[in-house]
Coordinates of C-alpha atoms and ligand atoms in Angstrom, one line a residue:
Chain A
X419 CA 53.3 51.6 51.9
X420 CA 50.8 53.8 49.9
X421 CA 51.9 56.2 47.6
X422 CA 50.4 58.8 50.4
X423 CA 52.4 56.8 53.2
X424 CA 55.2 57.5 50.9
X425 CA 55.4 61.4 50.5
X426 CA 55.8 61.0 54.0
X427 CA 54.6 65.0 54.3
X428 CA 50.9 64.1 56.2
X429 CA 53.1 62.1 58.6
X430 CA 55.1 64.8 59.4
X431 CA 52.2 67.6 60.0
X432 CA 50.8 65.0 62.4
X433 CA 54.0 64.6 64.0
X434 CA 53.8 68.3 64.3
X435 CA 50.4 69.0 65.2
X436 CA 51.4 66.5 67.9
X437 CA 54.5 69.0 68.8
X438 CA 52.6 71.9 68.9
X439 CA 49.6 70.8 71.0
X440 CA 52.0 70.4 73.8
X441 CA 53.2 73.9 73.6
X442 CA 49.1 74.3 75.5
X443 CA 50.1 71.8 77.9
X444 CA 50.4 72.3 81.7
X445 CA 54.3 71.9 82.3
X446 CA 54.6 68.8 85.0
X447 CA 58.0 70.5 85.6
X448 CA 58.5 72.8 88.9
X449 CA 60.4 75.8 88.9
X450 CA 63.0 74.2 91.7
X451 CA 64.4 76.7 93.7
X452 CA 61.4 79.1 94.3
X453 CA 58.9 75.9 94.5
X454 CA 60.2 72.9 96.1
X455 CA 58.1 69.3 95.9
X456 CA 57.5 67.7 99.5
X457 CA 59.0 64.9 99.7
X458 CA 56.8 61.8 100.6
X459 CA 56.0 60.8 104.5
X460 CA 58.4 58.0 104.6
X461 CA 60.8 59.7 103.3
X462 CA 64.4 58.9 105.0
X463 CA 66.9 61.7 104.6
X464 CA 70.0 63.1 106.6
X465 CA 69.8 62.5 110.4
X466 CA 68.8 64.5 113.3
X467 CA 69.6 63.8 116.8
X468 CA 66.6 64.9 119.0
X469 CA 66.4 66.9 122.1
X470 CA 63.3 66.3 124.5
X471 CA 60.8 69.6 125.7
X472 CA 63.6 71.0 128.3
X473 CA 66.0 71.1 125.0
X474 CA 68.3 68.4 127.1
X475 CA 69.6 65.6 124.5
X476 CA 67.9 61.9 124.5
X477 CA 70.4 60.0 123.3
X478 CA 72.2 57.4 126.4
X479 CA 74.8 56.2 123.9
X480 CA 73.1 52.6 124.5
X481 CA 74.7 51.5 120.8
X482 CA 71.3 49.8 119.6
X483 CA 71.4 52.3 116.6
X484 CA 75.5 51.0 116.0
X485 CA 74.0 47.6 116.3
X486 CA 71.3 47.9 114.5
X487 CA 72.9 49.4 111.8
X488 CA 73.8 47.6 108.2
X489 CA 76.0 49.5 107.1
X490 CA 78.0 50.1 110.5
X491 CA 77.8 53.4 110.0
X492 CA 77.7 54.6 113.7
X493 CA 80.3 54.9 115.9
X494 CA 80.0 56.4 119.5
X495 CA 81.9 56.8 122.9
X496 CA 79.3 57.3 126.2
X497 CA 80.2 59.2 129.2
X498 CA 79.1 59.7 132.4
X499 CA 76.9 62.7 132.9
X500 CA 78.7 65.2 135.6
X501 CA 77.1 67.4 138.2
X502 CA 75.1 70.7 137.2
X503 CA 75.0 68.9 133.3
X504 CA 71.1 67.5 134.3
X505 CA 70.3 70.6 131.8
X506 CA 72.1 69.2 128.8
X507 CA 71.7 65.2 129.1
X508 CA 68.4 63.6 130.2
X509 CA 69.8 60.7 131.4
X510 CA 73.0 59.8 133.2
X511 CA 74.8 57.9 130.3
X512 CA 74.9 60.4 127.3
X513 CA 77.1 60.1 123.7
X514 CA 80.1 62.3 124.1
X515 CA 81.2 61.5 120.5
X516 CA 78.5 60.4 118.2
X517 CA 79.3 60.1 114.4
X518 CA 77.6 58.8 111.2
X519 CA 79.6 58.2 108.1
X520 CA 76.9 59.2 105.7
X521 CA 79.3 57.7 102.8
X522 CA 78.6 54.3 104.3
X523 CA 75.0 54.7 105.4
X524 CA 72.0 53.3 103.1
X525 CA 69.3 55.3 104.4
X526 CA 67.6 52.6 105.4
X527 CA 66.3 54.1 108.5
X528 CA 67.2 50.7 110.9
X529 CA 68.3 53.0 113.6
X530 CA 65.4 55.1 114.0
X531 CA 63.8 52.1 114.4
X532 CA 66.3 50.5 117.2
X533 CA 66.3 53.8 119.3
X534 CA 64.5 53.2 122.4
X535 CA 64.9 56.7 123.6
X536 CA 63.2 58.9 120.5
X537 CA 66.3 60.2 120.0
X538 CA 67.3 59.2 116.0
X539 CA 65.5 60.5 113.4
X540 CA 65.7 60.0 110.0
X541 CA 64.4 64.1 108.5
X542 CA 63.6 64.8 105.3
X543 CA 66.9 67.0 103.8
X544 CA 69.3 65.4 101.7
X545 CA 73.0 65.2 102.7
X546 CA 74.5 68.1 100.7
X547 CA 77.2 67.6 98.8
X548 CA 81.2 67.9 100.0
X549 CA 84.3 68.3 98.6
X550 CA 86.2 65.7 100.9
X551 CA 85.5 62.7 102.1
X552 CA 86.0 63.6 106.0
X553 CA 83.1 66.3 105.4
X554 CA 80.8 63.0 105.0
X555 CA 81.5 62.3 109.2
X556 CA 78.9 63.7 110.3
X557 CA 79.3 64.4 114.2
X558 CA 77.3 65.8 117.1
X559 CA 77.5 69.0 115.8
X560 CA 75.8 68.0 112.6
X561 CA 73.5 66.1 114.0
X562 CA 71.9 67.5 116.9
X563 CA 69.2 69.4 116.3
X564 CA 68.7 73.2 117.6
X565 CA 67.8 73.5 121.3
X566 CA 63.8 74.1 121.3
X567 CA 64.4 76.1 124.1
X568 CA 67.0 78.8 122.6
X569 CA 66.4 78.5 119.2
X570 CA 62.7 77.7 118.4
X571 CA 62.6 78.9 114.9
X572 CA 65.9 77.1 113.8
X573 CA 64.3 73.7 115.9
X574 CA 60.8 74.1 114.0
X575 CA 62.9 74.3 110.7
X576 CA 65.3 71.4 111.4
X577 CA 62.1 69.5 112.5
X578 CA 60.5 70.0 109.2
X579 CA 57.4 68.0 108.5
X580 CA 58.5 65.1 110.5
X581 CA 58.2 66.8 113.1
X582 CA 54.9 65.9 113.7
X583 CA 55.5 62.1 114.3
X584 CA 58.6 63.7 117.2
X585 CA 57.2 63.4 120.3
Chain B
X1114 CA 77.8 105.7 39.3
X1115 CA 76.8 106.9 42.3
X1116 CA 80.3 106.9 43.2
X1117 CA 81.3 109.1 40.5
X1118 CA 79.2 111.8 41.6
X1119 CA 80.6 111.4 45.3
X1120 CA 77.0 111.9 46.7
X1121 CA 78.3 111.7 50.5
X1122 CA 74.4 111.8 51.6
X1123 CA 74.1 108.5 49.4
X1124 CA 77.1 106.6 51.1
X1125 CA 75.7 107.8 54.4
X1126 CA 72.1 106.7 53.9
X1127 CA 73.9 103.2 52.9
X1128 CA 76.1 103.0 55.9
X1129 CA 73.5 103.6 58.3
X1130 CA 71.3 101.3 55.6
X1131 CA 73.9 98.5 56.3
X1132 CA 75.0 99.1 60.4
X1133 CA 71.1 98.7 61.1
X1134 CA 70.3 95.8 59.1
X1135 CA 73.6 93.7 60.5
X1136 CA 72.5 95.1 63.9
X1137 CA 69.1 93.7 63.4
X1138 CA 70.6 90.3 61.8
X1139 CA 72.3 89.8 64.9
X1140 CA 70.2 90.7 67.6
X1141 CA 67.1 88.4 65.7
X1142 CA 70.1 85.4 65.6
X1143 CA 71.2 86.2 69.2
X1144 CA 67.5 85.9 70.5
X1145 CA 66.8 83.1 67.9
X1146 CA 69.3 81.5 70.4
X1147 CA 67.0 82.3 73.4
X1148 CA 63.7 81.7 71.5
X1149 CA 65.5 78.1 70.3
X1150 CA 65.4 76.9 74.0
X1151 CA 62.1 78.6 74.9
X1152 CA 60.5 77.3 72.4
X1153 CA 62.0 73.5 72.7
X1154 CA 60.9 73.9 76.3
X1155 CA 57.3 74.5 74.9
X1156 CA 57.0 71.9 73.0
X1157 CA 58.3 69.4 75.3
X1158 CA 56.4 70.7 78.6
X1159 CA 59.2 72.0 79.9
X1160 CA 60.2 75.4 81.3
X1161 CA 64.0 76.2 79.2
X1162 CA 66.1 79.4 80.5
X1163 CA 64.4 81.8 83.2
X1164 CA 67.4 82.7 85.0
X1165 CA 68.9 85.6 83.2
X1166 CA 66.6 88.7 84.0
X1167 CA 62.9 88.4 83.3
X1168 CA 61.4 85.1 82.0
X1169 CA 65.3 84.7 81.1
X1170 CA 65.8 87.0 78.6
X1171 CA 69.5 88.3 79.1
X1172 CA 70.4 84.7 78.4
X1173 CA 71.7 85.3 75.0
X1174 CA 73.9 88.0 76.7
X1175 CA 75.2 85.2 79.2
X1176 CA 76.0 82.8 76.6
X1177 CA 77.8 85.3 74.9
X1178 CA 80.0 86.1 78.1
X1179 CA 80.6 82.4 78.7
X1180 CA 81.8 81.8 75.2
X1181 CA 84.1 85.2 75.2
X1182 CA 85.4 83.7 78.7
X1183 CA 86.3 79.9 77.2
X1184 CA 89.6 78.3 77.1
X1185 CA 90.7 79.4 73.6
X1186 CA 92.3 76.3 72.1
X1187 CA 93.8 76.2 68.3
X1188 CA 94.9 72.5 68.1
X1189 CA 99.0 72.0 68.0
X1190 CA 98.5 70.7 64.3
X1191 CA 95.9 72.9 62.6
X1192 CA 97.0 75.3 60.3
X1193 CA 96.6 78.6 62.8
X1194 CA 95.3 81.2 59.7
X1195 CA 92.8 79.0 58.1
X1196 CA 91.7 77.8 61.7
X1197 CA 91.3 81.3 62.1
X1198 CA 89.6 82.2 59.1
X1199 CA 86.6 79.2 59.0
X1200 CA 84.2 81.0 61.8
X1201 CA 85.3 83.9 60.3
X1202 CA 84.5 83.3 57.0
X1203 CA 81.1 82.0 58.3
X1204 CA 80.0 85.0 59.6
X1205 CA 80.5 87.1 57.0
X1206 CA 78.8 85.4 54.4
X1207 CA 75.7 84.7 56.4
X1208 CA 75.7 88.5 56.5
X1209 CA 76.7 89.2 53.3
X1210 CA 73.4 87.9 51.8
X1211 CA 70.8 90.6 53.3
X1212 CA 72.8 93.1 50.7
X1213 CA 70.5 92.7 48.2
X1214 CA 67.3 92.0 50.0
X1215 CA 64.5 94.6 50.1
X1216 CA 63.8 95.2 53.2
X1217 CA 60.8 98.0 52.5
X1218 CA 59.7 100.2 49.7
X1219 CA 61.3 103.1 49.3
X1220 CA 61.0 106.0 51.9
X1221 CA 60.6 110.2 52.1
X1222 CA 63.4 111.0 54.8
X1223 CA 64.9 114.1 54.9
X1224 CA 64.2 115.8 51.8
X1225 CA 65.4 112.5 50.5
X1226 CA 64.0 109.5 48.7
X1227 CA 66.0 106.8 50.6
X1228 CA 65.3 103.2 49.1
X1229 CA 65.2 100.3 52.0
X1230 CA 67.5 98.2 50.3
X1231 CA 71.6 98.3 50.2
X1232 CA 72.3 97.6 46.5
X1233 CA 69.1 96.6 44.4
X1234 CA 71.4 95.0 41.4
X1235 CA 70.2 93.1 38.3
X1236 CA 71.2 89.5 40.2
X1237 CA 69.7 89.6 42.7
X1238 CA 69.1 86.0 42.9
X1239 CA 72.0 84.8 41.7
X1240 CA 74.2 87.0 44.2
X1241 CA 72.1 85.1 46.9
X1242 CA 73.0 81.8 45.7
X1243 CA 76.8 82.7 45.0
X1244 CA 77.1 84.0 48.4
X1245 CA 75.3 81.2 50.2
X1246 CA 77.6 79.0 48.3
X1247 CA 80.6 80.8 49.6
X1248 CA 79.4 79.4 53.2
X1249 CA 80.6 76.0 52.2
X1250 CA 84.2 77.0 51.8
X1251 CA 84.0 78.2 55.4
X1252 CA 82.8 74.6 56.4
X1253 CA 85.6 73.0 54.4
X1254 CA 88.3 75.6 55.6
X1255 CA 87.4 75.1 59.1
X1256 CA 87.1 70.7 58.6
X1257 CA 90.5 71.0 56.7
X1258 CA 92.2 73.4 59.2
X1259 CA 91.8 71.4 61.9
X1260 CA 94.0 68.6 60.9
X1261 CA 91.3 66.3 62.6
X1262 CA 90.1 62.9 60.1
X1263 CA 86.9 63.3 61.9
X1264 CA 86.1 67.3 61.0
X1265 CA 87.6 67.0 58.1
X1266 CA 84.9 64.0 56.7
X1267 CA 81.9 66.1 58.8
X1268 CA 83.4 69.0 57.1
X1269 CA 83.4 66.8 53.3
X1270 CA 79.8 65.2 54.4
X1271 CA 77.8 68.8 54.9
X1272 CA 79.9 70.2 52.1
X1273 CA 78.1 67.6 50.0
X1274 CA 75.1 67.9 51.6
X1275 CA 75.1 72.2 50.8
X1276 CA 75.9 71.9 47.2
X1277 CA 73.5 69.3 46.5
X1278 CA 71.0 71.0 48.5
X1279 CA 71.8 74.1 46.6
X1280 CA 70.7 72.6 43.2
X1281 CA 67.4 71.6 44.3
X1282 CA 67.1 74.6 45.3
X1283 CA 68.1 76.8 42.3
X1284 CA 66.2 74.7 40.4
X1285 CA 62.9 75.0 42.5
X1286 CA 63.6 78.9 41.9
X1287 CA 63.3 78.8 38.1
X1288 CA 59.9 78.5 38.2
X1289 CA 59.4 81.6 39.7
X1290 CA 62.0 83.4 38.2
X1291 CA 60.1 82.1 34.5
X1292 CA 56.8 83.9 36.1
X1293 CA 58.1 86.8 37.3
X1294 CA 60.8 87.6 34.3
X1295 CA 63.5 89.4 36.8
X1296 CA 66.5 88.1 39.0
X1297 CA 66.3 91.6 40.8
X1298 CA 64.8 90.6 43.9
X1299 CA 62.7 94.1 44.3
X1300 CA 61.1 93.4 41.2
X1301 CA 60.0 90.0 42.4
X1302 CA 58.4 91.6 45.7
X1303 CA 56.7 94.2 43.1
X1304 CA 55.7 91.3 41.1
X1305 CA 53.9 89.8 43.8
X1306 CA 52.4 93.1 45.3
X1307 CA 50.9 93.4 41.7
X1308 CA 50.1 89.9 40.8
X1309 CA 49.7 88.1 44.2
X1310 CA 52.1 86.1 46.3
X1311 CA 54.2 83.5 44.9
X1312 CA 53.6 80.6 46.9
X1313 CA 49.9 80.9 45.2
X1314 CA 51.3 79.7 41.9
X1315 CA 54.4 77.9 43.2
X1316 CA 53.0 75.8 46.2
X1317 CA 55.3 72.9 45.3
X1318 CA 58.4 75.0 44.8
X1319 CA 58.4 76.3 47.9
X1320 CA 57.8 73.4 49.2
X1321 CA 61.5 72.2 47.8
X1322 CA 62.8 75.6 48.9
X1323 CA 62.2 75.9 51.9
X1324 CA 63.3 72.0 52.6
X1325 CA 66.6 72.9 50.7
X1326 CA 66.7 76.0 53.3
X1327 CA 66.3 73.6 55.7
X1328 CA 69.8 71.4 54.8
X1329 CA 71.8 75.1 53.9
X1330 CA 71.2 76.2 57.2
X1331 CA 72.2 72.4 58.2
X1332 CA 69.0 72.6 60.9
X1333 CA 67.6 69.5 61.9
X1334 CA 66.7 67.2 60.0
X1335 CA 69.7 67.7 57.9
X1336 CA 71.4 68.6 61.4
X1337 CA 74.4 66.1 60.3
X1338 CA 77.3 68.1 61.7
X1339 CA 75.6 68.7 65.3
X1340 CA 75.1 65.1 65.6
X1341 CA 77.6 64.8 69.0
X1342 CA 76.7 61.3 69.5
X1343 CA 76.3 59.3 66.7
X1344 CA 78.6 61.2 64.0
X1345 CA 81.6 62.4 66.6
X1346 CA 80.3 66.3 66.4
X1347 CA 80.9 68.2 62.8
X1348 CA 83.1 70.0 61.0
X1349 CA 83.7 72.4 64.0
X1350 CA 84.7 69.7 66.4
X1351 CA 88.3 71.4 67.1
X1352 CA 86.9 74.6 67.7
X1353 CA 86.5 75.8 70.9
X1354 CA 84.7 79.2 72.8
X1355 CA 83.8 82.4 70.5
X1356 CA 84.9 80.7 67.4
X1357 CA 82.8 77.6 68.0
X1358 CA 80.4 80.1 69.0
X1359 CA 81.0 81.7 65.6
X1360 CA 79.9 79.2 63.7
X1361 CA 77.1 78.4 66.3
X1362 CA 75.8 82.1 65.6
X1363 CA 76.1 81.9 62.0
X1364 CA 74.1 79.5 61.5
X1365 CA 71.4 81.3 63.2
X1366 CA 72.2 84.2 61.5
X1367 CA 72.0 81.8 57.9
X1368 CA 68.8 80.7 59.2
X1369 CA 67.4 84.5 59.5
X1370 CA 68.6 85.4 56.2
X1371 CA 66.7 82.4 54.6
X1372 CA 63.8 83.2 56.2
X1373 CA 64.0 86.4 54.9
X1374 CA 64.4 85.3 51.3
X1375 CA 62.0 83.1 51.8
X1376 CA 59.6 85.6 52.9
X1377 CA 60.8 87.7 49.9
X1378 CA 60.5 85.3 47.0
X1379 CA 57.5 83.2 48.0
X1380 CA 55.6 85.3 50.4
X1381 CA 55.4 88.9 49.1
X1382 CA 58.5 90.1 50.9
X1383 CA 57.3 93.5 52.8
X1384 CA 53.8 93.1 51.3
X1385 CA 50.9 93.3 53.6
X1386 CA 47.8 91.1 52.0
X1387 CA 44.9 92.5 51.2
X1388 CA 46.8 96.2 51.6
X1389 CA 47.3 98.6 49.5
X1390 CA 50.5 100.3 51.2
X1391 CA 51.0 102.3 47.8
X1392 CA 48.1 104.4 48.7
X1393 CA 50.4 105.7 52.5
X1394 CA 52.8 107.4 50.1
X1395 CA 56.1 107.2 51.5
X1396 CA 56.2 108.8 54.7
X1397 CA 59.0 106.9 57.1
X1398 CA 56.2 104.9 59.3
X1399 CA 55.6 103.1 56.2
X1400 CA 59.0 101.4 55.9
X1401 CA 58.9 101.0 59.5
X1402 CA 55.4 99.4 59.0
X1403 CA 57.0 97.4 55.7
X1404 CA 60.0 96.1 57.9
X1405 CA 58.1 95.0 60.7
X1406 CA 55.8 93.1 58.7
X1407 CA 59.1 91.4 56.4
X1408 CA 60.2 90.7 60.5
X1409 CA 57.1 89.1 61.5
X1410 CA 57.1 86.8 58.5
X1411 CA 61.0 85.6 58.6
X1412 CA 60.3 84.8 62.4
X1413 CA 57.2 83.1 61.4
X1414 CA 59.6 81.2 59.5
X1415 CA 61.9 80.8 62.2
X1416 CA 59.5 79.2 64.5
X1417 CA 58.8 76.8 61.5
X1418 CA 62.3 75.9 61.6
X1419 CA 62.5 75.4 65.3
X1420 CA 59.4 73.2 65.1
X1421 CA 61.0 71.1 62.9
X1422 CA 63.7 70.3 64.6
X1423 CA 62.1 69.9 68.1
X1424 CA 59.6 67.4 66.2
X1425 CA 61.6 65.5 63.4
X1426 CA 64.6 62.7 63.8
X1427 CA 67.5 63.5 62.1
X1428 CA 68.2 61.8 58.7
X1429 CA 70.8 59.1 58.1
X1430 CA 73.4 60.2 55.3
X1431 CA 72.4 58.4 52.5
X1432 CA 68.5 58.9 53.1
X1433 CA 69.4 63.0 53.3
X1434 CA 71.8 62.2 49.7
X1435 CA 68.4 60.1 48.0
X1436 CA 65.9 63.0 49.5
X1437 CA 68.7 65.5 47.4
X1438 CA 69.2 63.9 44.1
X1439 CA 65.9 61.8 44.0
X1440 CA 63.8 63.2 45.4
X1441 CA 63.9 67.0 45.3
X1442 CA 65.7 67.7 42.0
X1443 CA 63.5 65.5 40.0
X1444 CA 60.5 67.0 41.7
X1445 CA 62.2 71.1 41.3
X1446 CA 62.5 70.0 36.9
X1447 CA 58.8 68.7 36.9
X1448 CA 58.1 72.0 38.7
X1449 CA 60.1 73.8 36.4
X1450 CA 58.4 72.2 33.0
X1451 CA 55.0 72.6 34.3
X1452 CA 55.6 76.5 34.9
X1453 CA 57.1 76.7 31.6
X1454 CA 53.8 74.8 29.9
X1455 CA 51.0 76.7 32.2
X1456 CA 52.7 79.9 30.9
X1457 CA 53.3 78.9 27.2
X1458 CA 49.5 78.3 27.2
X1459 CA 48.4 81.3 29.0
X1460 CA 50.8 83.0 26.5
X1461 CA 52.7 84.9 28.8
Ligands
SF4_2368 S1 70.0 54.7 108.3 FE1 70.6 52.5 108.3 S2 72.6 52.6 107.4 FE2 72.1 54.7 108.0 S3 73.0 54.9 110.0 FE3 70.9 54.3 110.3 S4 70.9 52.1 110.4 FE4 72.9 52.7 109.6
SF4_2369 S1 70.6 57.1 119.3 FE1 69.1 55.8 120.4 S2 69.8 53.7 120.0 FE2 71.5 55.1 119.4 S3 72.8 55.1 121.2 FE3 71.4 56.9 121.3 S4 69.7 56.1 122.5 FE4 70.8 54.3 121.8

């Protein structure tokens, strides 16, 4: 080392000239809350079960999605669709009990792809966080999205940005 | 004297004197603590608190809270008093120090002549440097008091680290102490009002200063006892909520203090350059004006400090013990013998 290398002082104000440039800097960091980043188109977050125009669900409870799944992650029971229920069900097979154990599932977004019917969807909101295990069953209830029909606002919201690619 | 004569206006003018300037000291520490994480946040593109009212500034108020709300724990083994007595000890001699600065000229107020400083005594200098040295005690008390190997050697290594420090220091000092004839630390600032500031003849000594200020107020990079990772925290390891907070916030307040004597023995103190403030009289604005501008310089000085640490690595021990002993106390005697020759030949 020189003797100027040594005093180590010119290093330093460089180091710090480097320091304080960056207080000019735009910030890459995004005030979270207020300003949220969209997430990317393929995307695969928490699931949605989807309802067709009429608001009746899609989903026969076929079990491709169970089969198709890695992670065996569905479980369902089918039952048969009753008279005066052609509102609620489109066809006459529909999931009575339809659960996802989000603990075991990978995301990987198989069953959307399995579905025959349009009726899994992989949205784009994360799972949030629970204080039990059993909170992680995610059942109809969480699942299904809001009837179109009843609730347009709450469907447009649950639909998100994927909602485009829903028929 | 003045106590003889039981002027009660006198011990007045000092008690408000003394409840503003520790009021000042610790609101400047409290938002040094806000202005630390704003200011890290700058420098590293990043945004730091915003939460806490506007652009986050209650934050110091919500640190405080949390702190004040902590599980107080005094470990089973310490010694309670001493344990006790460290953070306290801390704080009061980081405030103990801004006694003797000058903190303005002296004022018209009242019908009185009120002068901006709470005891302008003949050691100045060296009540600075004895009270600063105190602060090491309340490192060692709260290292020993613990009863923790770990504190105890953090509280042994920046113990070493202060007093070494603290010679370079002095010694960097001398040289303008030799200039300016006077350890009474208004007759410095006069000295430099008449003659021009001190850093122009004593570029190198402040140079040594204000790196010594650097270790005493143990900021980064002489930041031993806040390395968590590598050095099992410092000194203050056992201490938990307001008194770790204690020591947290007096070594904010330390830093203030030095900047202020920084400002004062190198910088002209309250001076304004190129102003001749003698020529306003004394009307009150002008100490307001005289403080504000001794303000704007220590937190000039405290953003120095802060950039420092957001920019530098922290040393290893025995590089921070060779920078001490030889590298900076060497440097502070050359200093020191080429004052004393410059002002044997100018025949001062
Ligand atoms: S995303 Fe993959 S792992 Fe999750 S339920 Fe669907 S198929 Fe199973
Ligand atoms: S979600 Fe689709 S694949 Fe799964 S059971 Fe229902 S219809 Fe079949």
């Amino acid at each position: 080392m020189t003797i100027w290398e040594k005093m180590y002082l010119p290093a330093i104000a460089k180091g710090m000239g480097i320091t304080f440039s960056h207080m000019f800097k735009k910030k890459p960091t995004i005030n979270y809350p207020e300003v949220t980043r969209p997430f990317s188109a393929v995307f695969r977050g928490v699931h949605i079960l989807n309802r067709d125009e009429e608001g009746r669900e899609r989903c026969t409870a076929c079990g491709l999605c169970a089969v198709a799944c890695p992670a065996e992650a569905i479980t369902m029971e089918a039952a048969e669709r009753q008279k005066g229920e052609e509102g609620l069900y489109r066809e006459e097979k529909y999931a009575a009990k339809y659960e996802i154990n989000m603990l075991r599932c990978i995301f990987c977004g198989l069953c959307e792809e399995a579905c025959p019917k349009d009726a899994i969807y992989l949205s784009q909101t994360f799972a949030p966080a629970n204080y039990a295990r059993k909170g992680f069953i995610y059942g109809k209830d969480d699942l299904l999205i809001p009837n179109p029909k009843t609730e347009p606002e709450a469907y447009a919201k649950a639909k998100g940005t994927i909602g485009k690619e829903i028929k | 004297m003045y106590l003889l004569q039981f002027d009660w206006w006198f011990l007045l003018e000092k008690f408000i004197l003394i409840a503003v300037i520790v009021t000042t000291a610790l609101v400047v520490a409290m938002y040094s603590t806000y202005a630390e994480r704003k200011i890290a946040a700058v420098l590293q593109d990043r945004r730091g608190p915003n939460r806490a009212g506007p652009f986050g500034i209650l934050q110091p108020m919500a640190d405080g809270l949390k702190l004040f709300f902590k599980e107080e724990i005094i470990p089973m083994a310490s010694s309670k008093s001493l344990f006790i007595l460290g953070p306290m000890l801390a704080m009061i001699t980081a405030l103990m120090t801004s006694a003797v600065i000058p903190w303005g000229g002296t004022i018209h107020i009242f019908g009185r002549d009120v002068s901006l400083q709470i005891a302008d005594i003949n050691i100045g200098v060296l009540y600075v440097f004895g009270v600063v040295s105190l602060g090491v005690y309340s490192i060692m008390i709260g290292g020993w008091a613990s009863n923790n190997k770990f504190s105890l050697l953090a509280a042994i290594r920046g113990a070493s680290q202060m007093i070494s420090y603290e010679l370079a220091m002095g010694m960097s000092l001398i040289a303008v102490l030799m200039i300016v004839g006077s350890l009474r630390l208004s007759a410095i600032v006069d000295h430099q009002i008449a003659n021009g500031w001190n850093i122009l003849y004593q570029p190198l000594g402040f140079l040594i200063f204000f790196i010594c200020a650097l270790a005493e107020c143990n900021r980064t990079p002489f930041d031993l006892a806040e390395a968590e990772n590598e050095l099992n925290f410092g000194y203050h390891q056992e201490y938990s909520s307001m008194k770790l907070g204690f020591f947290l916030f007096a070594e904010y307040i330390n830093m203030f203090i030095s900047s202020v004597v920084m400002a004062t023995l190198f910088f002209g103190g309250y001076d304004i350059p190129f102003v001749n403030e003698a020529a306003w009289g004394n009307h009150w604005w002008v100490g307001l004006i005289s403080f504000s501008v001794l303000m704007l310089k220590a937190c000039l000085f405290i953003f120095l400090f802060m950039w420092i640490r957001w920019t530098l690595p922290r040393f290893r021990y025995d590089q921070l013990m060779n920078l001490g002993w030889k590298g900076l106390i060497p440097m502070a005697l050359v200093n020191m013998i080429i004052t004393a020759v410059v002002l044997l030949a100018l025949n001062k």
